[in-house]
Tab-separated table of C-alpha atoms in Angstrom:
chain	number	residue	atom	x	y	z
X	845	UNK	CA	18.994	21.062	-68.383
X	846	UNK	CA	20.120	19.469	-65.320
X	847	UNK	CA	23.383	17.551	-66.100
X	848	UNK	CA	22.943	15.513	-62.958
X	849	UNK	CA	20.633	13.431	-64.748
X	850	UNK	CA	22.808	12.537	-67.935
X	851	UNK	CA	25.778	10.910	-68.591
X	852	UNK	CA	28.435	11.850	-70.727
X	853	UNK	CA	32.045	10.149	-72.430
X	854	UNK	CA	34.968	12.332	-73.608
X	855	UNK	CA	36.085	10.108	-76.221
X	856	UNK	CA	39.577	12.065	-76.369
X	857	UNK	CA	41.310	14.219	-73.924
X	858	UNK	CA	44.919	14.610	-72.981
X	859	UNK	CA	44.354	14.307	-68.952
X	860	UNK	CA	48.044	13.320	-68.660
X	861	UNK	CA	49.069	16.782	-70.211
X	862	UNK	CA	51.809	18.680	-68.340
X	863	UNK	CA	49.286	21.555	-68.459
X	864	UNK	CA	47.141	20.294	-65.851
X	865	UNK	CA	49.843	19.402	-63.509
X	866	UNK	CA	48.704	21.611	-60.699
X	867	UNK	CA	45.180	21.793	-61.144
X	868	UNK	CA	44.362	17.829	-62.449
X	869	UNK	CA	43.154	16.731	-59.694
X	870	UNK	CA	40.552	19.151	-59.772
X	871	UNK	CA	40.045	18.800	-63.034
X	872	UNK	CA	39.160	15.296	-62.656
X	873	UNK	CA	36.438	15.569	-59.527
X	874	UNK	CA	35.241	18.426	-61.510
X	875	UNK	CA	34.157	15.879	-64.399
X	876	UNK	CA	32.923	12.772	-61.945
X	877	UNK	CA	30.654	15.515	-60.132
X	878	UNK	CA	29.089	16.083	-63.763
X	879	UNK	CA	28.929	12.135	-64.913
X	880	UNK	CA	31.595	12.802	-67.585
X	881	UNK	CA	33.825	9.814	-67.899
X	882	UNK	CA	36.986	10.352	-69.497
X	883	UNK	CA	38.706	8.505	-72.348
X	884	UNK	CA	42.777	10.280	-72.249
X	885	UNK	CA	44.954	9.397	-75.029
X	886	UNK	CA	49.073	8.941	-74.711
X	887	UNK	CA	50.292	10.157	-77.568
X	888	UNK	CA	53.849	10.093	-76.792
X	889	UNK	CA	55.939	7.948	-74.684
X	890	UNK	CA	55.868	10.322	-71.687
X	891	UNK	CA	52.224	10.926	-72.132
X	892	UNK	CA	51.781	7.132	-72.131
X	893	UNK	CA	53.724	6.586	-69.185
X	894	UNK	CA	52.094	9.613	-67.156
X	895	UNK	CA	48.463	8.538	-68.703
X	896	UNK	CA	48.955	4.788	-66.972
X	897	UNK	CA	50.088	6.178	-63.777
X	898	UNK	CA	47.125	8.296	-63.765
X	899	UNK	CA	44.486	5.520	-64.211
X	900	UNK	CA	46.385	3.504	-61.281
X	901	UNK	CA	46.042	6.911	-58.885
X	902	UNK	CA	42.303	7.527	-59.742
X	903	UNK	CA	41.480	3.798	-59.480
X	904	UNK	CA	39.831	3.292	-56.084
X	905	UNK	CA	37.779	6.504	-56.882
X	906	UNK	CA	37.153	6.946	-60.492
X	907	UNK	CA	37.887	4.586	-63.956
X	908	UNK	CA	39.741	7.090	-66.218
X	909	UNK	CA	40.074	4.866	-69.451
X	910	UNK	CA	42.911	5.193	-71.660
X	911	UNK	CA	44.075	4.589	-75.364
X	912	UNK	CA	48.027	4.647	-76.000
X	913	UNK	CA	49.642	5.011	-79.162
X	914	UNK	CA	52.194	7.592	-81.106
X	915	UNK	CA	51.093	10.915	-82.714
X	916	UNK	CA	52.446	11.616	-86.132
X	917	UNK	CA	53.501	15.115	-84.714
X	918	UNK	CA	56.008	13.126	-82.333
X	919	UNK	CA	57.280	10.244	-85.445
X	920	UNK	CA	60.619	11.742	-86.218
X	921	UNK	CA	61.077	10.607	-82.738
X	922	UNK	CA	63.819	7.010	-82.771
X	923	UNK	CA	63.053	4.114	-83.762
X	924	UNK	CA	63.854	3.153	-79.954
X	925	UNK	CA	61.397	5.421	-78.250
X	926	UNK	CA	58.872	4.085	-80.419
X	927	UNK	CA	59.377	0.785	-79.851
X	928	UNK	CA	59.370	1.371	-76.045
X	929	UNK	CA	55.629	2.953	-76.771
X	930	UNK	CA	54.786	-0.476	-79.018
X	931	UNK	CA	56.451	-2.547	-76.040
X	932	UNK	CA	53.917	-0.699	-73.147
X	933	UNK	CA	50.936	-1.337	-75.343
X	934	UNK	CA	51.913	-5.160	-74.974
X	935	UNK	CA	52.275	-5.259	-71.444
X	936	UNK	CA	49.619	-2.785	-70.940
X	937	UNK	CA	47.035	-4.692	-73.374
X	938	UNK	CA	44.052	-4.929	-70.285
X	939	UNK	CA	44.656	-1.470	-68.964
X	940	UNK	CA	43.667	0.275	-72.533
X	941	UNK	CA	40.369	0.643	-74.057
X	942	UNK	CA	42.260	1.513	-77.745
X	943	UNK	CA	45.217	2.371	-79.603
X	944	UNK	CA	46.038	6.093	-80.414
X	945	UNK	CA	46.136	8.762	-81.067
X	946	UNK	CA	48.133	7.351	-84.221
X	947	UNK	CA	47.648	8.423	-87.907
X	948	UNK	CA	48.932	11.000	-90.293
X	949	UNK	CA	49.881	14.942	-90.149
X	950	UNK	CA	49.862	17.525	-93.410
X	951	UNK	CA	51.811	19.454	-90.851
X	952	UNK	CA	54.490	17.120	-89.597
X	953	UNK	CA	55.818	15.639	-92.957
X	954	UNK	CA	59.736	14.754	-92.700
X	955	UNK	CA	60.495	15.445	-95.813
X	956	UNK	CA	63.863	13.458	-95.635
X	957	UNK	CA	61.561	10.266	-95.133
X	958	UNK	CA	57.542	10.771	-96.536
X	959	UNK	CA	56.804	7.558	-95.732
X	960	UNK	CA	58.107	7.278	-91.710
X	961	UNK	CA	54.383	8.332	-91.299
X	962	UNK	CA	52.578	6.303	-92.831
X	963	UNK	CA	55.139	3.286	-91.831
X	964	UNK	CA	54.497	4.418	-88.117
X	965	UNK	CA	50.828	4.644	-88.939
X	966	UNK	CA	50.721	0.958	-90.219
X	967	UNK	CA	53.062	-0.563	-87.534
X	968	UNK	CA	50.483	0.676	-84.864
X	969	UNK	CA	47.591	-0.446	-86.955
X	970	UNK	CA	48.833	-4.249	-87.264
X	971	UNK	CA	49.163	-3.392	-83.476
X	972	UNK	CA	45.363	-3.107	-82.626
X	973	UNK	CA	44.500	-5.774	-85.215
X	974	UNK	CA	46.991	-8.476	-83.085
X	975	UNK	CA	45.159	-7.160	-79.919
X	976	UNK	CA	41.112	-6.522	-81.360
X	977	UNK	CA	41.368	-2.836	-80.182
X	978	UNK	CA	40.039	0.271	-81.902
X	979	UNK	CA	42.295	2.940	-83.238
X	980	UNK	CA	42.172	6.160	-82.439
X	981	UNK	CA	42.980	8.344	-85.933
X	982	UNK	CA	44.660	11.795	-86.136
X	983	UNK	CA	44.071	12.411	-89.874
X	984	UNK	CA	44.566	16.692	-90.026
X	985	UNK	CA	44.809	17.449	-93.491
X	986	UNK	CA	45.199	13.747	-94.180
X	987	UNK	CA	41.631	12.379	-93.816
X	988	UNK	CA	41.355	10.125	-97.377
X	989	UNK	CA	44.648	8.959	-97.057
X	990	UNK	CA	43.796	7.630	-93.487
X	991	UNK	CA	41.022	6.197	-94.735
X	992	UNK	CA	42.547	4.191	-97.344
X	993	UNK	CA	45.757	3.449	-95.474
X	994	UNK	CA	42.889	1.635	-92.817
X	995	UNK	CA	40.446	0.187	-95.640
X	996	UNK	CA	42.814	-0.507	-98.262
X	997	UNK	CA	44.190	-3.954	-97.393
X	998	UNK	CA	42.174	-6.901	-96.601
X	999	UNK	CA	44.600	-7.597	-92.968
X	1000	UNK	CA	42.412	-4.536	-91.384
X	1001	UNK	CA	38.331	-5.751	-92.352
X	1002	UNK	CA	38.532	-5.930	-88.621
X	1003	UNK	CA	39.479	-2.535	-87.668
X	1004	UNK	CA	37.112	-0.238	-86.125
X	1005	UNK	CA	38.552	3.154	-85.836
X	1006	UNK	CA	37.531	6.576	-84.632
X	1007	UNK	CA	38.095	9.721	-86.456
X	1008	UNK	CA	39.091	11.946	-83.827
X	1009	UNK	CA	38.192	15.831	-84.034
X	1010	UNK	CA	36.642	14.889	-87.470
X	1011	UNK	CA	37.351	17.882	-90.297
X	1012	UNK	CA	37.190	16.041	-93.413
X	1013	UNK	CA	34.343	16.408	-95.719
X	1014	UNK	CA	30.656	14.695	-95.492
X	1015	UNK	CA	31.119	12.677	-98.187
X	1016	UNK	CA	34.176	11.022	-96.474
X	1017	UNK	CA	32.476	11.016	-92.949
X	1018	UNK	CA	29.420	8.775	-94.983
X	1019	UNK	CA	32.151	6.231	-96.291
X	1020	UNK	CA	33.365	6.202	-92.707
X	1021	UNK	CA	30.574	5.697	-91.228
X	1022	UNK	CA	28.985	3.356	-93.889
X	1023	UNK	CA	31.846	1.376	-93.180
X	1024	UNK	CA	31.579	0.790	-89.735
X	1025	UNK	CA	34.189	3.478	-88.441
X	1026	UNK	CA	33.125	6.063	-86.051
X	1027	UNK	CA	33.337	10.434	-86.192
X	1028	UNK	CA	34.002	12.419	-83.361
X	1029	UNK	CA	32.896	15.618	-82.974
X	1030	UNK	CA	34.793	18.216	-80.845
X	1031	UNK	CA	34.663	21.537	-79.166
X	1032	UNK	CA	35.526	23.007	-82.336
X	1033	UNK	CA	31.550	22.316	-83.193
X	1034	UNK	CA	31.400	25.404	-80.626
X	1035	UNK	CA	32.545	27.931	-83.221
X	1036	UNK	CA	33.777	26.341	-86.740
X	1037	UNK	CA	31.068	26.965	-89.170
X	1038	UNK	CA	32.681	23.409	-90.606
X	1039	UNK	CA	32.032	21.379	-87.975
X	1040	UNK	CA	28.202	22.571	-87.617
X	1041	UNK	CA	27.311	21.856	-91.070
X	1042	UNK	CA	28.905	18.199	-90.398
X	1043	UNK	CA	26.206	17.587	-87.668
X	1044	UNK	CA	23.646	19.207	-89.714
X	1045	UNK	CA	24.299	16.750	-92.553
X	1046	UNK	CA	24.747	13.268	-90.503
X	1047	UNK	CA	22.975	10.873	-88.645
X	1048	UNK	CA	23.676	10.492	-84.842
X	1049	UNK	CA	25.287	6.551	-85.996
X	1050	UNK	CA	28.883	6.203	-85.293
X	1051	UNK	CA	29.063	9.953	-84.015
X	1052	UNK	CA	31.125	10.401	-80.758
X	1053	UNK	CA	32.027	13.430	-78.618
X	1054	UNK	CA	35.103	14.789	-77.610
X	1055	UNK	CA	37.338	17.753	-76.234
X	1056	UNK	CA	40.775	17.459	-77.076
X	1057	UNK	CA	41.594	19.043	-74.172
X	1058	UNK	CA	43.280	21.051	-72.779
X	1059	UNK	CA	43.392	21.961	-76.707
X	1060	UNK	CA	40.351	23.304	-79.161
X	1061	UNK	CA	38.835	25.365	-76.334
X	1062	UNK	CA	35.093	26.680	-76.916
X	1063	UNK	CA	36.038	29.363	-73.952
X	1064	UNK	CA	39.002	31.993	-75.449
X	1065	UNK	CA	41.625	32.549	-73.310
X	1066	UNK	CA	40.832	29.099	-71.205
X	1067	UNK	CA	42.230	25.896	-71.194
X	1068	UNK	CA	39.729	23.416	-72.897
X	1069	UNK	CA	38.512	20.661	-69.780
X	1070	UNK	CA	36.853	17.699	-70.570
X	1071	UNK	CA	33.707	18.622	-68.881
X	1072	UNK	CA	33.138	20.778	-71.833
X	1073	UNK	CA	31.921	17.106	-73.767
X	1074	UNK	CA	28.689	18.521	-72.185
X	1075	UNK	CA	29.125	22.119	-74.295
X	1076	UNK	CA	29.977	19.972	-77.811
X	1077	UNK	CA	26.408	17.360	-76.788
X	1078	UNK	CA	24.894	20.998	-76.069
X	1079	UNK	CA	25.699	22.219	-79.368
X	1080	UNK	CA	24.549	19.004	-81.231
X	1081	UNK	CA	21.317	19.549	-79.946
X	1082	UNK	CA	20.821	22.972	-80.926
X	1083	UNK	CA	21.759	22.199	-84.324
X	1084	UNK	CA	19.865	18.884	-84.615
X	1085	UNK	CA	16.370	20.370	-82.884
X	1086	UNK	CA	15.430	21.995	-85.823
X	1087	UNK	CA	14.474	18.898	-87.640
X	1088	UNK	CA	12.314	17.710	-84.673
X	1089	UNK	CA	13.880	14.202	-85.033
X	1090	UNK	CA	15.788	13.918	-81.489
X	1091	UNK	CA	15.108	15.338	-78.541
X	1092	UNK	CA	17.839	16.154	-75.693
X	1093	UNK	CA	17.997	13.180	-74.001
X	1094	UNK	CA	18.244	10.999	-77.318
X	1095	UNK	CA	21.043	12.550	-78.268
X	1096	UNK	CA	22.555	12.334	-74.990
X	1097	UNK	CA	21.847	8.096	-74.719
X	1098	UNK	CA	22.759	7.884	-78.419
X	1099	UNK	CA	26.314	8.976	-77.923
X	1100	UNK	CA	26.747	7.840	-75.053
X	1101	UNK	CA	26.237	4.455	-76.523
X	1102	UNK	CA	28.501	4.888	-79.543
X	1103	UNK	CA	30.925	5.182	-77.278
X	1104	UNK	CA	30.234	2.483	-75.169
X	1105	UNK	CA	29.911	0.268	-78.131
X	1106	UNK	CA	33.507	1.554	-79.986
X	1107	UNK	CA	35.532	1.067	-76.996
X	1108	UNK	CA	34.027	-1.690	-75.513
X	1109	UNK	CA	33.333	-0.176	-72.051
């Protein structure tokens, strides 16, 4: 297949990583020489900070699109630094394409406060629903409650969000998508028996791509690169042309598309 003649979104990357500090640049030609645009997601208030900066370097040259929000990993963080992240959202509202990555971490529980989470989680949500954004949802181990946390009161029918490096079960990713939410599917589709019988068993609707880079590479011993979005669409095909229903360059425009549509770009 000749990539030249496709075009791809990485719904989710961390561009703004420290990790690619001497090498981003490249990093970033690397992708607009394939047609990969790149969503990156803040997750932190340094990441958010570094993220917009990026955007405003790249912006004669290339539209790097962003979502900033507050990753449950980081929520033991004060209330102060958080604020500061909720405070450049505001004043950043027409530079971002969503909010996130925000949600909720089995992981990352402070078990002094259960709820700081969740509190977090909601604080951000009422966030996107003020400015019509979609959320971008880290849900690891936490998938059903982020679900309900999103669907469960009446303030959020408006929310779209996007299930980022999906791992819940089918049944879940259905009500999701049923619902009018969107799945991404990452590199991890490379290798995780999981993640290929979660293409096998849905639809292309309200599927999206992603890398999570420089995390969940499909190369060991590599940093993950968004590029790679082409390895995960790759991989979707492989497992999808067995039921003769899409061919390559469906799957490629269908995504594509999703994407589009979810962010608004």
């Amino acid at each position: 297949m000749n990539n030249n003649n496709y075009n791809y979104i990485d719904s989710h990357c961390h561009i703004e990583d420290k990790s690619f500090n001497k090498n981003r640049d490249a990093i970033i030609k690397n992708a607009m020489n394939n047609n990969v645009k790149i969503i990156t997601s803040g997750a932190n208030l340094g990441g958010c900070e570094r993220a917009l900066k990026i955007k405003k370097d790249y912006s004669d040259i290339y539209t790097i699109y962003l979502t900033l929000g507050f990753h449950p990993c980081y929520t033991n963080a004060d209330d102060y630094v958080i604020n500061k992240v909720y405070d450049l959202i505001l004043k950043n509202e027409k530079n971002i394409v969503g909010i996130g990555e925000i949600g909720l971490d089995i992981n990352t529980v402070n078990i002094n406060n259960p709820d700081r989470q969740k509190n977090i989680f909601v604080k951000f949500i009422d966030l996107a629903n003020e400015l019509n954004k979609p959320i971008v949802v880290h849900a690891r181990g936490r998938e059903e409650e982020c679900y309900n946390t999103i669907t469960g009161s009446s303030k959020f029918n408006n929310i779209i969000s996007m299930f980022h490096c999906y791992s819940g079960d089918i049944e879940l990713a259905n009500k999701l998508i049923n619902a009018g939410h969107y799945i991404s599917i990452s590199t991890l589709v490379c290798f995780s028996e999981l993640h290929v019988n979660l293409v096998k068993n849905l639809e292309l609707e309200n599927i999206v791509v992603e890398t999570d880079s420089p995390y969940l590479s499909p190369i060991k011993g590599e940093k993950n690169l968004p590029t790679n979005v082409i390895k995960v669409v790759e991989k979707i095909y492989d497992i999808k042309k067995e039921e003769e229903t899409y061919n390559y360059d469906e799957i490629v425009n269908i995504i594509y598309r999703n994407t589009k549509i979810l962010f608004n770009i």
